[in-house]
Amino acid sequence: MSMAQLSIPLFKVFMAESAHAALKPVLESGRLAIGRQVAEFESRLAAWLGASETVALGDASGALTLALYLSGVRPGDEVITSPLACSATVSPIANLFARPVWCDVDPLTGMPDAENIAELITAKTRAILLYHWSGDVANVGSIMALARQRGIKVVEDASEALGAEWHGHRLGVEADFTVYSFYATKHINTGEGAALLTADPQMAKTARHLRRFGIDTAKLRLPNGDLDPSFDIPLAGFNFPMNEIAATLGLEQLPHASGIVASHRANGQYYDTALAEIPDLHLLKRREDSVSGFWTYALRAERRDDLIRKLLSHGIGAQRLHLRNDGYSCFGGEAQQLPGVAAFDAQNLSIPCGWWVGDEERERVTECIRAGW
Ligand SMILES: Cc1ncc(COP(=O)(O)O)c(C=O)c1O
């Protein structure tokens, strides 16, 4: 069965009805590149997340590249990260000509703890790149404490964790940099887009310059509008901005974010109870001090591939969420000996949990699993 035929898909693109009307004036405004809509999206998103600074960008891959760069990652440096992540999480390390140093994970969460990371820190380590598996929250507290102690930056990939909470607030307060993706299938989307969060206003300012070639637009022009010949670019930048069309989509979707997050969470919490104590099924360990964003419902199963096959044959989306990255030839082609990673990788799968899954659908998913595979 193709993904398109699934009656309960794993991912679905949300679109606010109001987006059609909101886009018209923007499309006709004569300004499509970064402008007022982007600034408005940044401030409303910051308010929703409870973040001090959010910088809107073209996609999360660019945001992670920028976050690592601002963390001081340069060619030859090392970044500690788990191989269990989206390939888009770790590619920015290679894009900066740095080296991923693969750490092990707790097989009950799929994510590293501080002790998996501590032993890998060397003089070349510049950053820890922490990915929150399908919106489940990693051990942010202990990893931040380790990083602070050793003078290393932490970059969080919270692309799948919109609405997730740690100690009662949304992600983006503890780490040096936090990235959310607004790719089409995320909780809310801007077509393509992302946000980079930092509590450091100076870093946010530099990020705003670096997203457009390193240019400080406030200083680029003379009062008469001409380019200022004395203008300087101290740090060569990238081209990673969000545009006005994407920001408009984001502004129309943000009012729905709380409702979407609540649906994902209600479904996740339903499965936590409904799928408990099914033979050969292992629910993930979730921390008491956090609440998952439940992008998908991630779990582990014995004979995982058989379960995926069964779910698909019943029209229910299911897959391994991500493949491990350390075996890819772009990273050296050699899967590391990491027992926690191997154990989690052998059994992980994701089932549908999003806003499109209602009472009937989640009961159908549960019954299908409960009947065995
Ligand atoms: C965890 C994670 N990181 C990064 C990305 C890449 O995001 P983008 O498509 O916005 O670059 C994705 C998926 O799209 C993701 O799931």
CSV table of C-alpha atoms and ligand atoms in Angstrom, one decimal:
chain,number,residue,atom,x,y,z
A,1,MET,CA,0.0,0.0,0.0
A,2,SER,CA,1.4,3.4,-0.9
A,3,MET,CA,1.6,6.2,1.7
A,4,ALA,CA,-1.1,8.1,-0.2
A,5,GLN,CA,-3.6,5.2,0.3
A,6,LEU,CA,-3.2,4.9,4.0
A,7,SER,CA,-6.4,5.8,5.8
A,8,ILE,CA,-4.5,6.8,9.0
A,9,PRO,CA,-1.2,8.3,7.7
A,10,LEU,CA,1.8,8.9,9.9
A,11,PHE,CA,2.2,12.5,8.7
A,12,LYS,CA,-0.3,15.0,7.4
A,13,VAL,CA,0.2,18.6,6.3
A,14,PHE,CA,-1.8,21.2,8.2
A,15,MET,CA,-3.2,24.2,6.4
A,16,ALA,CA,-5.1,27.0,8.0
A,17,GLU,CA,-8.2,27.9,6.0
A,18,SER,CA,-7.4,31.6,6.5
A,19,ALA,CA,-4.0,31.2,4.7
A,20,HIS,CA,-5.6,31.6,1.3
A,21,ALA,CA,-6.9,35.1,2.0
A,22,ALA,CA,-3.9,36.1,4.0
A,23,LEU,CA,-1.5,35.3,1.2
A,24,LYS,CA,-3.3,37.5,-1.5
A,25,PRO,CA,-2.1,40.9,-0.2
A,26,VAL,CA,1.4,39.6,0.4
A,27,LEU,CA,1.6,38.1,-3.1
A,28,GLU,CA,0.6,41.5,-4.5
A,29,SER,CA,2.6,43.6,-2.1
A,30,GLY,CA,5.8,43.8,-4.2
A,31,ARG,CA,7.8,42.5,-1.3
A,32,LEU,CA,8.4,38.7,-1.1
A,33,ALA,CA,11.8,38.6,0.5
A,34,ILE,CA,12.3,39.0,4.2
A,35,GLY,CA,10.3,41.9,5.6
A,36,ARG,CA,7.5,42.8,7.9
A,37,GLN,CA,5.7,39.5,7.9
A,38,VAL,CA,8.9,37.7,9.0
A,39,ALA,CA,9.4,40.2,11.8
A,40,GLU,CA,5.8,39.7,12.9
A,41,PHE,CA,6.1,35.9,12.8
A,42,GLU,CA,9.3,36.1,14.9
A,43,SER,CA,7.7,38.1,17.6
A,44,ARG,CA,4.5,36.1,17.8
A,45,LEU,CA,6.4,32.8,17.8
A,46,ALA,CA,8.7,34.1,20.5
A,47,ALA,CA,5.6,34.9,22.6
A,48,TRP,CA,4.0,31.5,22.0
A,49,LEU,CA,7.2,29.6,22.8
A,50,GLY,CA,8.1,31.9,25.8
A,51,ALA,CA,11.5,32.5,24.2
A,52,SER,CA,13.5,35.7,24.4
A,53,GLU,CA,14.7,35.8,20.8
A,54,THR,CA,13.6,33.8,17.7
A,55,VAL,CA,15.3,34.3,14.3
A,56,ALA,CA,13.2,33.1,11.4
A,57,LEU,CA,15.1,31.1,8.8
A,58,GLY,CA,14.5,29.2,5.5
A,59,ASP,CA,14.8,25.7,7.0
A,60,ALA,CA,16.1,23.8,10.0
A,61,SER,CA,19.1,22.5,8.2
A,62,GLY,CA,20.3,26.1,7.7
A,63,ALA,CA,19.3,27.0,11.3
A,64,LEU,CA,21.4,24.1,12.7
A,65,THR,CA,24.3,25.1,10.5
A,66,LEU,CA,24.0,28.7,11.8
A,67,ALA,CA,23.7,27.4,15.4
A,68,LEU,CA,26.8,25.3,15.1
A,69,TYR,CA,28.7,28.1,13.5
A,70,LEU,CA,27.7,30.5,16.2
A,71,SER,CA,28.8,27.9,18.7
A,72,GLY,CA,32.3,28.2,17.3
A,73,VAL,CA,32.3,25.0,15.2
A,74,ARG,CA,34.9,25.3,12.5
A,75,PRO,CA,36.7,22.9,10.1
A,76,GLY,CA,38.3,20.0,12.0
A,77,ASP,CA,36.3,20.5,15.2
A,78,GLU,CA,34.2,17.8,16.8
A,79,VAL,CA,30.5,17.8,17.6
A,80,ILE,CA,29.1,15.1,19.8
A,81,THR,CA,25.8,13.7,18.7
A,82,SER,CA,23.8,10.5,18.5
A,83,PRO,CA,23.7,8.6,15.2
A,84,LEU,CA,20.0,8.2,15.9
A,85,ALA,CA,18.6,11.4,14.4
A,86,CYS,CA,17.2,12.8,11.1
A,87,SER,CA,20.1,13.0,8.6
A,88,ALA,CA,19.2,16.7,8.4
A,89,THR,CA,20.2,17.0,12.1
A,90,VAL,CA,23.7,15.8,11.5
A,91,SER,CA,24.5,17.0,8.0
A,92,PRO,CA,25.2,20.5,9.1
A,93,ILE,CA,28.2,19.2,11.0
A,94,ALA,CA,29.7,17.9,7.8
A,95,ASN,CA,28.6,21.0,5.9
A,96,LEU,CA,30.9,23.0,8.3
A,97,PHE,CA,33.7,20.5,7.6
A,98,ALA,CA,33.6,19.4,11.3
A,99,ARG,CA,33.4,15.8,12.5
A,100,PRO,CA,30.5,14.1,14.2
A,101,VAL,CA,31.6,12.1,17.2
A,102,TRP,CA,28.9,9.5,17.7
A,103,CYS,CA,27.7,8.8,21.2
A,104,ASP,CA,25.6,6.0,22.6
A,105,VAL,CA,22.0,6.4,23.8
A,106,ASP,CA,19.8,5.0,26.5
A,107,PRO,CA,17.9,2.2,24.7
A,108,LEU,CA,14.8,3.0,26.7
A,109,THR,CA,14.6,6.6,25.3
A,110,GLY,CA,16.7,6.5,22.1
A,111,MET,CA,18.5,9.6,23.4
A,112,PRO,CA,21.9,10.2,25.1
A,113,ASP,CA,22.4,11.0,28.8
A,114,ALA,CA,25.3,13.0,30.1
A,115,GLU,CA,27.3,9.9,30.8
A,116,ASN,CA,27.2,8.9,27.1
A,117,ILE,CA,28.7,12.2,26.2
A,118,ALA,CA,31.2,13.0,29.0
A,119,GLU,CA,33.7,10.3,28.0
A,120,LEU,CA,33.8,11.6,24.4
A,121,ILE,CA,34.8,15.2,25.1
A,122,THR,CA,38.2,16.2,23.8
A,123,ALA,CA,40.1,19.5,23.3
A,124,LYS,CA,38.5,19.6,19.8
A,125,THR,CA,34.9,19.3,21.1
A,126,ARG,CA,33.0,22.6,20.3
A,127,ALA,CA,29.4,21.5,20.7
A,128,ILE,CA,26.9,18.9,21.7
A,129,LEU,CA,24.0,18.5,19.2
A,130,LEU,CA,21.0,17.1,21.0
A,131,TYR,CA,18.0,15.8,19.0
A,132,HIS,CA,14.7,15.2,20.8
A,133,TRP,CA,13.4,11.9,19.4
A,134,SER,CA,10.0,12.5,17.7
A,135,GLY,CA,9.3,15.2,20.2
A,136,ASP,CA,10.3,13.2,23.4
A,137,VAL,CA,12.4,15.4,25.6
A,138,ALA,CA,16.1,14.4,26.1
A,139,ASN,CA,17.8,14.7,29.5
A,140,VAL,CA,18.4,18.5,28.9
A,141,GLY,CA,19.2,19.2,32.6
A,142,SER,CA,22.2,16.8,33.0
A,143,ILE,CA,23.5,17.5,29.5
A,144,MET,CA,23.4,21.3,30.0
A,145,ALA,CA,25.2,20.9,33.4
A,146,LEU,CA,27.9,18.8,31.8
A,147,ALA,CA,28.3,21.3,28.9
A,148,ARG,CA,28.5,24.3,31.3
A,149,GLN,CA,31.1,22.5,33.4
A,150,ARG,CA,33.3,21.7,30.3
A,151,GLY,CA,32.7,25.0,28.5
A,152,ILE,CA,30.9,23.5,25.5
A,153,LYS,CA,27.8,24.8,23.7
A,154,VAL,CA,24.6,22.8,23.4
A,155,VAL,CA,22.5,23.0,20.2
A,156,GLU,CA,19.0,21.4,20.5
A,157,ASP,CA,17.2,20.1,17.4
A,158,ALA,CA,13.6,20.5,18.6
A,159,SER,CA,12.3,20.2,15.0
A,160,GLU,CA,9.8,17.5,16.0
A,161,ALA,CA,9.2,18.9,19.5
A,162,LEU,CA,6.9,21.9,19.1
A,163,GLY,CA,4.9,22.1,22.3
A,164,ALA,CA,7.1,19.7,24.2
A,165,GLU,CA,7.9,21.0,27.7
A,166,TRP,CA,10.8,20.7,30.1
A,167,HIS,CA,10.1,21.8,33.8
A,168,GLY,CA,6.9,23.4,32.8
A,169,HIS,CA,8.1,25.5,29.9
A,170,ARG,CA,8.6,24.9,26.1
A,171,LEU,CA,12.0,24.0,24.8
A,172,GLY,CA,14.3,26.9,23.9
A,173,VAL,CA,15.3,28.3,27.3
A,174,GLU,CA,18.1,26.1,28.5
A,175,ALA,CA,20.3,25.3,25.5
A,176,ASP,CA,22.6,27.8,23.9
A,177,PHE,CA,20.6,27.4,20.7
A,178,THR,CA,17.3,25.7,19.9
A,179,VAL,CA,16.0,24.9,16.4
A,180,TYR,CA,12.4,24.3,15.4
A,181,SER,CA,11.5,23.2,11.8
A,182,PHE,CA,8.4,24.3,10.0
A,183,TYR,CA,8.8,21.8,7.2
A,184,ALA,CA,5.5,20.7,5.6
A,185,THR,CA,4.9,17.7,7.9
A,186,LYS,CA,5.8,19.4,11.2
A,187,HIS,CA,3.2,20.3,13.9
A,188,ILE,CA,2.8,23.7,12.1
A,189,ASN,CA,4.5,24.5,8.9
A,190,THR,CA,5.5,27.4,6.7
A,191,GLY,CA,6.0,25.2,3.6
A,192,GLU,CA,9.7,25.3,4.4
A,193,GLY,CA,11.0,27.3,7.3
A,194,ALA,CA,12.5,27.2,10.8
A,195,ALA,CA,13.3,29.3,13.9
A,196,LEU,CA,16.6,29.6,15.7
A,197,LEU,CA,16.2,30.5,19.4
A,198,THR,CA,18.8,31.9,21.7
A,199,ALA,CA,18.7,33.8,25.0
A,200,ASP,CA,21.7,35.9,24.0
A,201,PRO,CA,20.6,39.1,22.2
A,202,GLN,CA,24.1,39.6,20.7
A,203,MET,CA,24.0,36.1,19.2
A,204,ALA,CA,20.5,36.7,17.8
A,205,LYS,CA,21.7,40.0,16.2
A,206,THR,CA,24.7,38.2,14.7
A,207,ALA,CA,22.3,35.4,13.5
A,208,ARG,CA,20.1,38.0,11.8
A,209,HIS,CA,23.2,39.4,9.9
A,210,LEU,CA,24.5,35.9,9.0
A,211,ARG,CA,21.2,34.7,7.6
A,212,ARG,CA,21.7,37.3,4.7
A,213,PHE,CA,25.4,37.3,3.8
A,214,GLY,CA,26.6,38.8,7.0
A,215,ILE,CA,24.9,42.2,6.2
A,216,ASP,CA,23.7,44.5,9.0
A,217,THR,CA,20.9,46.0,7.0
A,218,ALA,CA,20.5,48.9,9.5
A,219,LYS,CA,23.9,50.2,8.4
A,220,LEU,CA,24.0,49.2,4.7
A,221,ARG,CA,22.5,52.4,3.3
A,222,LEU,CA,23.0,56.2,3.5
A,223,PRO,CA,20.0,58.4,4.5
A,224,ASN,CA,19.4,59.1,0.8
A,225,GLY,CA,19.0,55.3,0.2
A,226,ASP,CA,22.2,54.7,-1.7
A,227,LEU,CA,24.7,52.1,-0.5
A,228,ASP,CA,27.2,53.4,2.0
A,229,PRO,CA,30.7,53.0,0.6
A,230,SER,CA,32.2,52.7,4.1
A,231,PHE,CA,30.0,49.7,4.9
A,232,ASP,CA,31.8,46.6,6.1
A,233,ILE,CA,30.9,42.9,6.4
A,234,PRO,CA,33.0,41.6,9.4
A,235,LEU,CA,31.9,37.9,9.0
A,236,ALA,CA,30.9,36.3,5.7
A,237,GLY,CA,27.3,35.0,6.1
A,238,PHE,CA,25.0,32.5,4.5
A,239,ASN,CA,21.6,32.9,2.7
A,240,PHE,CA,19.2,31.3,5.1
A,241,PRO,CA,16.3,33.7,5.6
A,242,MET,CA,12.6,33.0,5.9
A,243,ASN,CA,10.6,34.8,3.2
A,244,GLU,CA,7.3,36.8,3.4
A,245,ILE,CA,5.2,34.0,1.9
A,246,ALA,CA,6.4,31.4,4.4
A,247,ALA,CA,6.0,33.9,7.3
A,248,THR,CA,2.4,34.6,6.3
A,249,LEU,CA,1.7,30.9,6.3
A,250,GLY,CA,3.3,30.7,9.8
A,251,LEU,CA,1.3,33.7,11.1
A,252,GLU,CA,-2.0,31.9,10.0
A,253,GLN,CA,-0.9,28.6,11.5
A,254,LEU,CA,0.3,29.9,14.9
A,255,PRO,CA,-3.2,30.5,16.3
A,256,HIS,CA,-3.8,26.8,15.7
A,257,ALA,CA,-0.5,25.7,17.4
A,258,SER,CA,-1.9,25.2,20.9
A,259,GLY,CA,-4.9,23.1,19.6
A,260,ILE,CA,-2.6,21.0,17.4
A,261,VAL,CA,-0.1,20.4,20.2
A,262,ALA,CA,-3.0,19.4,22.5
A,263,SER,CA,-4.3,16.8,20.0
A,264,HIS,CA,-0.9,15.2,19.6
A,265,ARG,CA,-0.5,15.1,23.4
A,266,ALA,CA,-3.9,13.7,24.0
A,267,ASN,CA,-3.3,10.9,21.5
A,268,GLY,CA,0.2,10.2,22.9
A,269,GLN,CA,-1.2,10.0,26.4
A,270,TYR,CA,-4.0,7.7,25.2
A,271,TYR,CA,-1.5,5.3,23.7
A,272,ASP,CA,0.6,5.4,26.9
A,273,THR,CA,-2.3,3.7,28.6
A,274,ALA,CA,-3.9,1.8,25.8
A,275,LEU,CA,-0.7,0.1,24.6
A,276,ALA,CA,0.8,-0.6,28.0
A,277,GLU,CA,1.2,-4.3,28.8
A,278,ILE,CA,0.9,-5.7,25.3
A,279,PRO,CA,3.3,-8.6,25.0
A,280,ASP,CA,6.4,-7.8,22.8
A,281,LEU,CA,5.6,-4.1,22.8
A,282,HIS,CA,7.9,-1.7,24.8
A,283,LEU,CA,6.8,1.8,25.5
A,284,LEU,CA,9.5,4.4,25.7
A,285,LYS,CA,10.6,5.8,29.0
A,286,ARG,CA,9.5,9.4,29.3
A,287,ARG,CA,10.9,11.8,31.9
A,288,GLU,CA,8.6,13.0,34.7
A,289,ASP,CA,10.0,16.5,34.4
A,290,SER,CA,9.0,16.8,30.8
A,291,VAL,CA,6.1,16.4,28.3
A,292,SER,CA,6.6,15.0,24.8
A,293,GLY,CA,5.6,16.9,21.7
A,294,PHE,CA,4.4,13.5,20.3
A,295,TRP,CA,5.2,14.4,16.7
A,296,THR,CA,4.6,10.7,16.1
A,297,TYR,CA,4.1,8.1,18.8
A,298,ALA,CA,7.5,6.4,19.1
A,299,LEU,CA,7.8,3.0,20.6
A,300,ARG,CA,9.7,-0.3,20.3
A,301,ALA,CA,8.5,-3.7,19.3
A,302,GLU,CA,9.9,-7.2,19.0
A,303,ARG,CA,9.8,-8.3,15.4
A,304,ARG,CA,9.3,-4.7,14.6
A,305,ASP,CA,9.3,-5.2,10.8
A,306,ASP,CA,6.4,-7.6,11.0
A,307,LEU,CA,4.4,-5.1,13.1
A,308,ILE,CA,5.1,-2.3,10.5
A,309,ARG,CA,4.0,-4.7,7.7
A,310,LYS,CA,0.8,-5.5,9.6
A,311,LEU,CA,-0.1,-1.9,10.3
A,312,LEU,CA,0.6,-0.8,6.7
A,313,SER,CA,-1.6,-3.7,5.4
A,314,HIS,CA,-4.5,-2.2,7.6
A,315,GLY,CA,-4.0,1.2,6.1
A,316,ILE,CA,-2.1,2.6,9.2
A,317,GLY,CA,1.1,4.5,8.7
A,318,ALA,CA,4.1,3.1,10.5
A,319,GLN,CA,7.8,3.2,9.9
A,320,ARG,CA,11.2,3.3,11.6
A,321,LEU,CA,11.4,7.0,12.4
A,322,HIS,CA,15.0,7.5,11.3
A,323,LEU,CA,17.9,5.3,10.2
A,324,ARG,CA,21.2,5.6,12.1
A,325,ASN,CA,23.6,8.1,10.4
A,326,ASP,CA,27.0,6.7,11.4
A,327,GLY,CA,26.9,4.0,8.6
A,328,TYR,CA,26.4,6.5,5.8
A,329,SER,CA,29.5,6.8,3.5
A,330,CYS,CA,29.4,10.6,3.8
A,331,PHE,CA,30.3,10.1,7.5
A,332,GLY,CA,32.9,7.4,6.9
A,333,GLY,CA,30.6,4.5,6.2
A,334,GLU,CA,31.4,2.6,9.4
A,335,ALA,CA,28.6,2.0,12.0
A,336,GLN,CA,30.1,2.4,15.5
A,337,GLN,CA,29.9,-0.2,18.3
A,338,LEU,CA,27.2,1.5,20.3
A,339,PRO,CA,25.0,-1.1,22.1
A,340,GLY,CA,22.3,1.3,23.2
A,341,VAL,CA,22.0,2.6,19.6
A,342,ALA,CA,22.0,-0.9,18.2
A,343,ALA,CA,19.2,-2.0,20.6
A,344,PHE,CA,17.0,0.9,20.0
A,345,ASP,CA,17.6,0.9,16.2
A,346,ALA,CA,16.6,-2.8,16.0
A,347,GLN,CA,13.1,-2.1,17.5
A,348,ASN,CA,12.0,1.5,17.0
A,349,LEU,CA,9.0,2.4,15.1
A,350,SER,CA,6.5,5.2,15.0
A,351,ILE,CA,2.7,5.2,14.7
A,352,PRO,CA,0.2,8.0,13.9
A,353,CYS,CA,-0.4,10.4,16.7
A,354,GLY,CA,-1.2,13.8,15.2
A,355,TRP,CA,-4.2,16.2,15.0
A,356,TRP,CA,-5.8,14.1,12.3
A,357,VAL,CA,-6.0,11.0,14.6
A,358,GLY,CA,-9.4,11.0,16.4
A,359,ASP,CA,-10.9,8.7,18.9
A,360,GLU,CA,-12.0,6.1,16.3
A,361,GLU,CA,-8.6,6.1,14.6
A,362,ARG,CA,-6.6,5.7,17.7
A,363,GLU,CA,-8.9,2.8,18.8
A,364,ARG,CA,-8.3,1.2,15.4
A,365,VAL,CA,-4.6,1.5,15.7
A,366,THR,CA,-4.7,0.1,19.3
A,367,GLU,CA,-6.9,-2.9,18.2
A,368,CYS,CA,-4.7,-3.7,15.3
A,369,ILE,CA,-1.6,-3.9,17.6
A,370,ARG,CA,-3.4,-5.7,20.4
A,371,ALA,CA,-4.5,-8.4,18.0
A,372,GLY,CA,-0.9,-9.4,17.6
A,373,TRP,CA,1.6,-9.5,14.7
B,1,LIG,C1,14.7,16.3,13.6
B,1,LIG,C2,14.8,17.0,12.3
B,1,LIG,N1,15.8,17.9,12.1
B,1,LIG,C3,15.9,18.6,11.0
B,1,LIG,C4,14.9,18.5,10.0
B,1,LIG,C5,15.1,19.2,8.7
B,1,LIG,O1,14.3,20.3,8.7
B,1,LIG,P1,14.2,21.2,7.4
B,1,LIG,O2,13.5,20.4,6.4
B,1,LIG,O3,13.4,22.4,7.9
B,1,LIG,O4,15.6,21.6,7.0
B,1,LIG,C6,13.9,17.6,10.2
B,1,LIG,C7,12.8,17.3,9.1
B,1,LIG,O5,12.5,17.9,8.3
B,1,LIG,C8,13.8,16.8,11.4
B,1,LIG,O6,12.8,16.0,11.6
